Amino acid sequence: MVRLRRIRQLAKSAARWLAGHVRGVLRSLGRGVEGLLLFALHPLESIGLLATFPVLAWRARALISEACGPGLIILTPDEAPLLRTAVTGLGDFTTSIVHGPSVTPGVVSNHFTRVRERLNPLQQALEAALRLHALLLATCTLLAALETSDTTASLPFRLVEGFLRGLAASLLWSLAFRIFAWLLARWAFARLREL
Amino acid sequence: MKVRDKARWGKDLVEDLLQRKVDTIVTDGITGRPMPHPVTALLDINNSYFRKLKRLGVIDNAAADCPPEAHDVRGWLMPNVAAQQWLVGKALEGLHNPAVKGADACLVQRVVATCTALMPIVARLEKEHPKTFGSGLREAEVAESMSTAQGPPTRMYYSIDWSEPLPDIELERQERAALSKAWELGSDTVALQTVAMLDGDIITRVSEQYTGDAFATVRQIHKESVNLSLSTWELLAKGVGSIVDALFSRK
């Protein structure tokens, strides 16, 4: 009786663990679809993001290191600055101003454009990762769906088979992406902690 | 990384994201340099607080009551706990001074808060690098004063040996962020400050002297900073959320 209860408890825990991962895979699949939609709506921007993904990821990493280290400093103008924004930690902003007639709306808008440009790699790297995931997911699904085993089968059968193959491939890809994200997150945690 | 370390680090990271702070400072001059070596940064912080408290009349006779281990032969405050304790003591006295009010009182309060927050970090560093943080006497200086006609020194001073390179100092991410923030603010008056919390509360404080039309540009700059900070926060929260989700979600 006790053993049976234990087995039931174990089965429950295993089912919960599995359900958690299935939900994670489905979320990852959802993100892939979101990325595909973005890809369809902005194809040129997406291609550009994918082409520069390694550079963007590197820049985002450097940006976080700088902010968590001595602070990310943006000055306007470079010589004899009138405005200085320092981003310290994970996003405390300190802006210093030399108040006077030289601080015109033009200088201010120029300064914040520069700040946005400096912080841009963060957003772009995330966007690029999302679209890369979507592209690989779509390729994987399409390849699996087109790879039908029986060419003599009826069209409805082939359609259903193609759909099921595609679904299986996309789920497998999402699972692989989740494992990759988990490993990457572990690595990022270890690196960031060293900063 | 151990599970406990990972959880602690994750907690620190989430705590960082729970509250966002945007400060706008009006200052006389800006330098382009980032935060220097922690020892130099602490020297800057302590001495800028010292000068400010002196200017506000909170410190009137430093030579008389500043403990010898808190300053060097030229009267510079050392980057150590003794100097910070002395500053806190003086600032607390200053808070009871009716002449210190408004923005000046805020600044004196900041001296207390910052020094208190930095003290555990400095205490640890002082323990790890006693020579650098002024816990060791500079022998040459003592020998020099002993060889003069005035005889042995009546007071022994502590000093940093600048002829040697400063040691590599390891700071945790949050310690570095605290030091960096203190160095950035220095002893300048914060004109506007916004604190945004996770529950959606956003509190903005405006220093009374910056409420007039003449400072409309300063307020505009602050507004831009807040917008930028919030959009960056959203982005970071999304990224950190995905990481935390990938690392910790089990259900």
Coordinates of C-alpha atoms in Angstrom, one line a residue:
Chain A
M1 CA 0.0 0.0 0.0
V2 CA 2.8 2.4 1.0
R3 CA 4.8 1.4 -2.1
L4 CA 1.7 2.1 -4.3
R5 CA 1.3 5.5 -2.7
R6 CA 5.0 6.3 -3.3
I7 CA 4.8 5.1 -6.9
R8 CA 1.7 7.3 -7.4
Q9 CA 3.5 10.3 -5.9
L10 CA 6.5 9.7 -8.1
A11 CA 4.3 9.4 -11.1
K12 CA 2.6 12.7 -10.1
S13 CA 5.9 14.5 -9.8
A14 CA 7.1 13.1 -13.1
A15 CA 3.9 14.1 -14.8
R16 CA 4.1 17.6 -13.3
W17 CA 7.8 17.9 -14.5
L18 CA 6.9 16.7 -18.0
A19 CA 3.8 19.0 -18.2
G20 CA 6.1 22.0 -17.2
H21 CA 8.5 21.2 -20.0
V22 CA 5.7 20.6 -22.5
R23 CA 4.3 24.1 -21.5
G24 CA 7.8 25.5 -22.0
V25 CA 8.1 23.9 -25.4
L26 CA 4.7 25.3 -26.4
R27 CA 5.7 28.8 -25.2
S28 CA 8.9 28.5 -27.2
L29 CA 6.7 27.5 -30.2
G30 CA 4.5 30.5 -29.6
R31 CA 7.6 32.7 -29.6
G32 CA 8.7 31.1 -32.9
V33 CA 5.3 32.0 -34.4
E34 CA 5.6 35.5 -33.1
G35 CA 9.0 35.8 -34.8
L36 CA 7.6 34.4 -38.0
L37 CA 4.9 37.0 -38.1
L38 CA 7.5 39.7 -37.5
F39 CA 9.6 38.2 -40.2
A40 CA 6.6 38.3 -42.6
L41 CA 5.8 41.9 -41.7
H42 CA 9.3 43.3 -41.8
P43 CA 11.4 41.0 -44.1
L44 CA 14.2 43.4 -44.9
E45 CA 14.7 44.5 -41.3
S46 CA 14.6 40.8 -40.2
I47 CA 17.3 39.8 -42.7
G48 CA 19.5 42.7 -41.5
L49 CA 19.0 41.6 -37.9
L50 CA 19.9 38.0 -38.7
A51 CA 23.0 39.0 -40.7
T52 CA 24.3 41.0 -37.8
F53 CA 23.2 38.7 -35.0
P54 CA 26.7 37.7 -33.7
V55 CA 27.9 41.3 -33.7
L56 CA 24.7 42.4 -31.9
A57 CA 25.0 39.6 -29.3
W58 CA 28.6 40.6 -28.6
R59 CA 27.7 44.3 -28.4
A60 CA 24.8 43.6 -26.0
R61 CA 27.2 41.5 -23.8
A62 CA 29.8 44.4 -23.8
L63 CA 27.1 46.9 -22.9
I64 CA 25.9 44.9 -19.9
S65 CA 29.5 44.4 -18.7
E66 CA 30.1 48.1 -19.0
A67 CA 26.9 49.1 -17.2
C68 CA 27.5 46.6 -14.4
G69 CA 31.2 47.6 -14.2
P70 CA 32.3 51.2 -14.2
G71 CA 29.1 52.5 -15.8
L72 CA 28.0 53.3 -19.3
I73 CA 28.8 56.9 -20.0
I74 CA 27.3 59.0 -22.8
L75 CA 28.5 62.6 -23.3
T76 CA 27.1 65.4 -25.5
P77 CA 29.1 67.0 -27.1
D78 CA 32.3 64.9 -26.8
E79 CA 34.5 67.9 -26.3
A80 CA 33.5 70.1 -23.3
P81 CA 30.4 68.1 -22.5
L82 CA 27.2 69.8 -21.5
L83 CA 25.2 66.6 -20.8
R84 CA 26.4 63.4 -19.3
T85 CA 24.2 60.3 -18.8
A86 CA 25.6 57.4 -16.7
V87 CA 23.8 54.0 -16.7
T88 CA 25.0 52.2 -13.6
G89 CA 24.0 48.7 -12.5
L90 CA 21.1 47.3 -14.3
G91 CA 19.6 50.6 -15.3
D92 CA 20.0 53.4 -12.8
F93 CA 20.2 56.6 -14.9
T94 CA 22.0 59.6 -13.7
T95 CA 22.0 62.6 -16.0
S96 CA 24.2 65.6 -15.3
I97 CA 23.6 69.0 -16.9
V98 CA 25.8 72.1 -17.1
H99 CA 22.8 74.4 -17.0
G100 CA 23.0 77.5 -19.2
P101 CA 22.0 78.9 -22.5
S102 CA 24.2 76.4 -24.4
V103 CA 21.9 73.5 -23.4
T104 CA 19.4 74.0 -26.3
P105 CA 16.5 71.6 -27.2
G106 CA 18.7 70.5 -30.2
V107 CA 21.6 69.5 -27.8
V108 CA 19.1 67.7 -25.6
S109 CA 17.4 65.7 -28.4
N110 CA 20.9 64.9 -29.9
H111 CA 22.0 63.6 -26.5
F112 CA 19.0 61.3 -26.0
T113 CA 19.3 60.0 -29.6
R114 CA 22.9 59.1 -28.7
V115 CA 21.8 57.4 -25.5
R116 CA 19.2 55.4 -27.4
E117 CA 21.8 54.4 -30.0
R118 CA 24.1 53.2 -27.3
L119 CA 21.4 51.0 -25.7
N120 CA 20.1 49.8 -29.1
P121 CA 22.1 46.6 -29.3
L122 CA 20.2 45.2 -26.2
Q123 CA 16.9 45.4 -28.0
Q124 CA 18.3 44.4 -31.4
A125 CA 20.0 41.3 -30.0
L126 CA 16.8 40.1 -28.4
E127 CA 14.8 40.8 -31.6
A128 CA 17.5 39.0 -33.7
A129 CA 17.4 35.9 -31.4
L130 CA 13.6 35.7 -31.7
R131 CA 13.7 35.9 -35.5
L132 CA 16.5 33.4 -35.8
H133 CA 14.5 31.0 -33.7
A134 CA 11.5 31.6 -35.9
L135 CA 13.4 31.1 -39.1
L136 CA 15.0 27.8 -38.0
L137 CA 11.6 26.6 -36.7
A138 CA 9.9 27.4 -40.0
T139 CA 12.7 25.7 -42.0
C140 CA 12.6 22.7 -39.8
T141 CA 8.8 22.4 -40.0
L142 CA 8.7 22.9 -43.7
L143 CA 11.4 20.3 -44.5
A144 CA 9.7 17.7 -42.3
A145 CA 6.3 18.5 -43.8
L146 CA 7.5 18.2 -47.4
E147 CA 9.3 14.9 -46.7
T148 CA 6.3 12.6 -47.2
S149 CA 7.1 8.9 -47.1
D150 CA 4.5 7.5 -49.5
T151 CA 4.1 9.4 -52.8
T152 CA 1.3 7.1 -54.0
A153 CA -1.0 7.9 -51.1
S154 CA -4.1 10.0 -51.4
L155 CA -3.8 13.8 -51.1
P156 CA -5.8 14.1 -47.8
F157 CA -3.5 11.4 -46.3
R158 CA -0.4 13.2 -47.5
L159 CA -1.7 16.5 -46.1
V160 CA -2.4 15.0 -42.7
E161 CA 1.0 13.2 -42.7
G162 CA 2.7 16.4 -43.7
F163 CA 1.0 18.4 -41.0
L164 CA 1.8 15.8 -38.3
R165 CA 5.4 15.6 -39.4
G166 CA 5.7 19.4 -39.4
L167 CA 4.1 19.6 -35.9
A168 CA 6.5 16.9 -34.6
A169 CA 9.5 18.7 -36.1
S170 CA 8.5 22.1 -34.8
L171 CA 8.0 20.6 -31.3
L172 CA 11.3 18.9 -31.4
W173 CA 13.0 22.1 -32.6
S174 CA 11.3 24.1 -29.8
L175 CA 12.6 21.5 -27.3
A176 CA 16.1 21.8 -28.7
F177 CA 15.8 25.6 -28.5
R178 CA 14.7 25.4 -24.9
I179 CA 17.6 23.2 -24.0
F180 CA 20.0 25.6 -25.8
A181 CA 18.4 28.7 -24.0
W182 CA 18.8 26.9 -20.7
L183 CA 22.5 26.2 -21.3
L184 CA 23.0 29.8 -22.5
A185 CA 21.2 31.1 -19.5
R186 CA 23.4 29.1 -17.1
W187 CA 26.5 30.4 -18.9
A188 CA 25.2 34.0 -18.9
F189 CA 24.5 33.7 -15.1
A190 CA 28.0 32.4 -14.4
R191 CA 29.6 35.1 -16.5
L192 CA 27.5 38.0 -15.2
R193 CA 28.2 37.0 -11.6
E194 CA 31.9 37.4 -12.3
L195 CA 31.5 41.0 -13.4
Chain B
M1 CA 27.7 27.7 -9.7
K2 CA 26.0 26.3 -6.6
V3 CA 22.2 26.3 -6.4
R4 CA 22.2 28.6 -3.4
D5 CA 24.6 31.1 -5.2
K6 CA 22.5 30.9 -8.3
A7 CA 19.4 31.7 -6.3
R8 CA 21.1 34.5 -4.4
W9 CA 22.4 36.0 -7.6
G10 CA 19.0 35.7 -9.2
K11 CA 17.4 37.4 -6.2
D12 CA 19.9 40.3 -6.4
L13 CA 19.2 40.6 -10.1
V14 CA 15.4 40.7 -9.6
E15 CA 15.9 43.2 -6.7
D16 CA 17.8 45.4 -9.1
L17 CA 14.9 45.3 -11.5
L18 CA 12.3 45.9 -8.8
Q19 CA 13.2 49.5 -8.5
R20 CA 14.4 52.0 -11.0
K21 CA 16.0 55.3 -10.1
V22 CA 16.5 58.3 -12.4
D23 CA 18.5 61.2 -11.1
T24 CA 19.0 64.5 -12.8
I25 CA 21.8 66.7 -11.5
V26 CA 22.7 70.3 -12.3
T27 CA 26.4 70.8 -12.0
D28 CA 29.1 73.3 -12.7
G29 CA 31.2 71.1 -14.9
I30 CA 31.2 67.6 -16.4
T31 CA 34.1 65.2 -17.0
G32 CA 34.1 62.5 -19.5
R33 CA 35.8 59.9 -17.4
P34 CA 34.0 56.8 -16.1
M35 CA 34.4 55.7 -12.4
P36 CA 38.1 55.3 -11.7
H37 CA 39.8 52.6 -9.5
P38 CA 37.7 51.9 -6.4
V39 CA 40.4 53.4 -4.1
T40 CA 40.4 56.7 -6.2
A41 CA 36.6 56.6 -6.3
L42 CA 36.4 56.4 -2.6
L43 CA 38.9 59.2 -2.2
D44 CA 36.8 61.3 -4.5
I45 CA 33.6 60.5 -2.6
N46 CA 34.9 61.1 0.9
N47 CA 36.7 64.3 0.0
S48 CA 33.9 65.8 -2.0
Y49 CA 31.6 65.1 1.0
F50 CA 34.2 66.7 3.2
R51 CA 34.4 69.8 1.1
K52 CA 30.7 70.1 0.8
L53 CA 30.1 69.7 4.6
K54 CA 32.8 72.3 5.2
R55 CA 31.2 74.7 2.8
L56 CA 27.8 74.2 4.5
G57 CA 29.3 75.0 7.8
V58 CA 28.7 71.5 9.2
I59 CA 32.5 71.0 9.7
D60 CA 34.2 73.9 11.1
N61 CA 37.5 72.7 12.6
A62 CA 38.5 69.5 10.9
A63 CA 42.0 69.5 12.2
A64 CA 40.8 69.4 15.8
D65 CA 38.5 66.4 15.8
C66 CA 39.3 64.3 12.8
P67 CA 41.0 61.0 14.0
P68 CA 44.5 60.6 12.6
E69 CA 43.7 57.3 10.8
A70 CA 41.0 59.1 8.9
H71 CA 43.2 61.6 7.0
D72 CA 46.7 61.9 5.6
V73 CA 49.4 64.5 6.2
R74 CA 47.9 67.0 3.8
G75 CA 44.5 66.8 5.4
W76 CA 42.9 64.6 2.7
L77 CA 40.4 62.1 4.0
M78 CA 41.5 58.5 3.5
P79 CA 39.3 56.0 1.6
N80 CA 38.7 54.0 4.8
V81 CA 36.0 53.3 7.4
A82 CA 37.5 55.7 10.0
A83 CA 37.0 58.6 7.5
Q84 CA 33.5 57.5 6.7
Q85 CA 32.5 57.1 10.3
W86 CA 33.8 60.6 11.0
L87 CA 31.8 62.0 8.0
V88 CA 28.6 60.2 9.2
G89 CA 29.1 61.7 12.7
K90 CA 29.6 65.2 11.4
A91 CA 26.7 64.8 8.9
L92 CA 24.4 63.6 11.7
E93 CA 25.4 66.7 13.8
G94 CA 24.7 68.8 10.8
L95 CA 21.1 67.4 10.5
H96 CA 20.3 69.0 13.9
N97 CA 21.7 72.3 12.7
P98 CA 18.7 74.6 12.0
A99 CA 20.8 76.6 9.4
V100 CA 21.0 73.5 7.2
K101 CA 17.7 73.1 5.4
G102 CA 16.1 72.3 2.1
A103 CA 18.4 70.9 -0.6
D104 CA 21.4 71.2 1.7
A105 CA 19.7 69.0 4.4
C106 CA 18.9 66.4 1.6
L107 CA 22.6 66.4 0.7
V108 CA 23.7 66.0 4.4
Q109 CA 21.2 63.1 4.6
R110 CA 22.7 61.6 1.5
V111 CA 26.2 61.7 3.1
V112 CA 24.9 59.7 6.0
A113 CA 23.0 57.2 3.8
T114 CA 25.9 56.7 1.3
C115 CA 28.6 56.4 3.8
T116 CA 26.6 53.9 5.8
A117 CA 25.8 51.9 2.7
L118 CA 29.5 51.9 1.6
M119 CA 30.9 51.1 5.0
P120 CA 30.6 47.3 4.9
I121 CA 32.2 47.3 1.4
V122 CA 35.1 49.5 2.6
A123 CA 35.5 47.5 5.8
R124 CA 35.9 44.3 3.7
L125 CA 38.4 46.0 1.3
E126 CA 40.3 47.5 4.1
K127 CA 40.7 44.1 5.7
E128 CA 41.8 42.5 2.4
H129 CA 44.2 45.4 1.4
P130 CA 45.3 47.1 4.6
K131 CA 48.2 49.0 3.0
T132 CA 46.1 50.5 0.3
F133 CA 43.3 51.7 2.5
G134 CA 45.5 53.5 4.9
S135 CA 45.8 50.9 7.7
G136 CA 49.6 50.9 7.3
L137 CA 51.9 53.8 8.1
R138 CA 54.1 55.2 5.3
E139 CA 57.5 54.7 6.9
A140 CA 59.3 57.2 4.6
E141 CA 57.1 60.0 5.7
V142 CA 57.6 59.3 9.4
A143 CA 61.3 58.9 9.0
E144 CA 61.5 62.2 7.1
S145 CA 59.7 64.1 9.9
M146 CA 61.8 62.4 12.5
S147 CA 65.0 63.6 10.8
T148 CA 64.0 67.3 10.9
A149 CA 65.0 69.6 13.6
Q150 CA 61.5 69.5 15.1
G151 CA 62.2 66.0 16.3
P152 CA 59.7 63.0 16.1
P153 CA 56.2 63.7 14.8
T154 CA 53.6 64.5 17.4
R155 CA 51.0 62.7 15.1
M156 CA 51.5 59.8 12.8
Y157 CA 49.7 60.0 9.5
Y158 CA 48.4 57.3 7.3
S159 CA 48.8 57.6 3.6
I160 CA 48.4 55.7 0.3
D161 CA 51.6 54.9 -1.4
W162 CA 50.9 56.2 -4.9
S163 CA 54.4 55.1 -6.2
E164 CA 53.1 51.6 -6.3
P165 CA 50.3 50.5 -8.6
L166 CA 46.9 50.1 -6.9
P167 CA 46.0 46.5 -6.3
D168 CA 43.3 44.6 -8.3
I169 CA 40.2 44.9 -6.2
E170 CA 37.4 42.5 -6.6
L171 CA 33.9 43.9 -6.1
E172 CA 30.6 42.2 -6.5
R173 CA 28.2 43.5 -9.1
Q174 CA 26.0 45.2 -6.5
E175 CA 28.9 46.7 -4.6
R176 CA 30.3 48.1 -7.8
A177 CA 26.9 49.5 -8.7
A178 CA 26.6 51.2 -5.3
L179 CA 30.1 52.7 -5.5
S180 CA 29.5 53.8 -9.1
K181 CA 26.2 55.5 -8.2
A182 CA 27.8 57.3 -5.2
W183 CA 30.7 58.5 -7.3
E184 CA 28.3 59.6 -10.1
L185 CA 26.2 61.7 -7.7
G186 CA 29.2 63.0 -5.8
S187 CA 28.1 66.0 -3.7
D188 CA 26.0 67.7 -6.4
T189 CA 22.4 68.6 -5.6
V190 CA 19.9 66.3 -7.3
A191 CA 17.5 68.6 -9.1
L192 CA 14.9 65.9 -9.9
Q193 CA 14.6 62.3 -8.9
T194 CA 12.2 59.6 -10.1
V195 CA 11.8 56.2 -8.5
A196 CA 9.7 53.7 -10.4
M197 CA 8.7 50.5 -8.5
L198 CA 7.5 47.2 -9.9
D199 CA 4.0 47.6 -8.5
G200 CA 3.5 50.6 -10.8
D201 CA 4.2 53.4 -8.3
I202 CA 6.3 56.2 -9.8
I203 CA 7.5 58.9 -7.4
T204 CA 9.1 62.0 -8.7
R205 CA 10.8 64.5 -6.4
V206 CA 11.6 68.0 -7.6
S207 CA 14.0 70.2 -5.7
E208 CA 12.2 73.5 -5.0
Q209 CA 14.7 75.7 -6.7
Y210 CA 14.2 73.8 -10.0
T211 CA 10.5 74.4 -10.3
G212 CA 10.6 77.7 -12.1
D213 CA 10.4 78.4 -15.8
A214 CA 14.1 78.9 -16.1
F215 CA 14.6 75.2 -15.4
A216 CA 12.1 73.9 -18.0
T217 CA 14.9 72.3 -20.0
V218 CA 16.1 70.5 -16.9
R219 CA 12.7 69.1 -16.3
Q220 CA 12.4 68.1 -20.0
I221 CA 15.8 66.3 -19.8
H222 CA 14.5 64.4 -16.7
K223 CA 11.3 63.4 -18.5
E224 CA 13.4 62.0 -21.4
S225 CA 15.6 60.1 -19.0
V226 CA 12.6 58.6 -17.2
N227 CA 11.1 57.5 -20.5
L228 CA 14.3 55.9 -21.6
S229 CA 14.9 54.2 -18.3
L230 CA 11.4 52.7 -18.3
S231 CA 11.7 51.4 -21.9
T232 CA 15.2 49.9 -21.1
W233 CA 13.7 48.4 -17.9
E234 CA 10.9 46.7 -19.9
L235 CA 13.5 45.2 -22.3
L236 CA 15.7 44.0 -19.5
A237 CA 12.8 42.6 -17.6
K238 CA 11.7 40.7 -20.7
G239 CA 15.2 39.3 -21.2
V240 CA 15.8 38.5 -17.5
G241 CA 12.3 37.0 -17.4
S242 CA 13.2 34.6 -20.3
I243 CA 16.4 33.6 -18.5
V244 CA 14.7 33.0 -15.2
D245 CA 12.0 31.1 -16.9
A246 CA 14.5 28.9 -18.7
L247 CA 16.5 28.4 -15.5
F248 CA 13.9 28.0 -12.8
S249 CA 10.6 27.0 -14.4
R250 CA 9.9 23.4 -13.4
K251 CA 6.1 23.4 -13.1

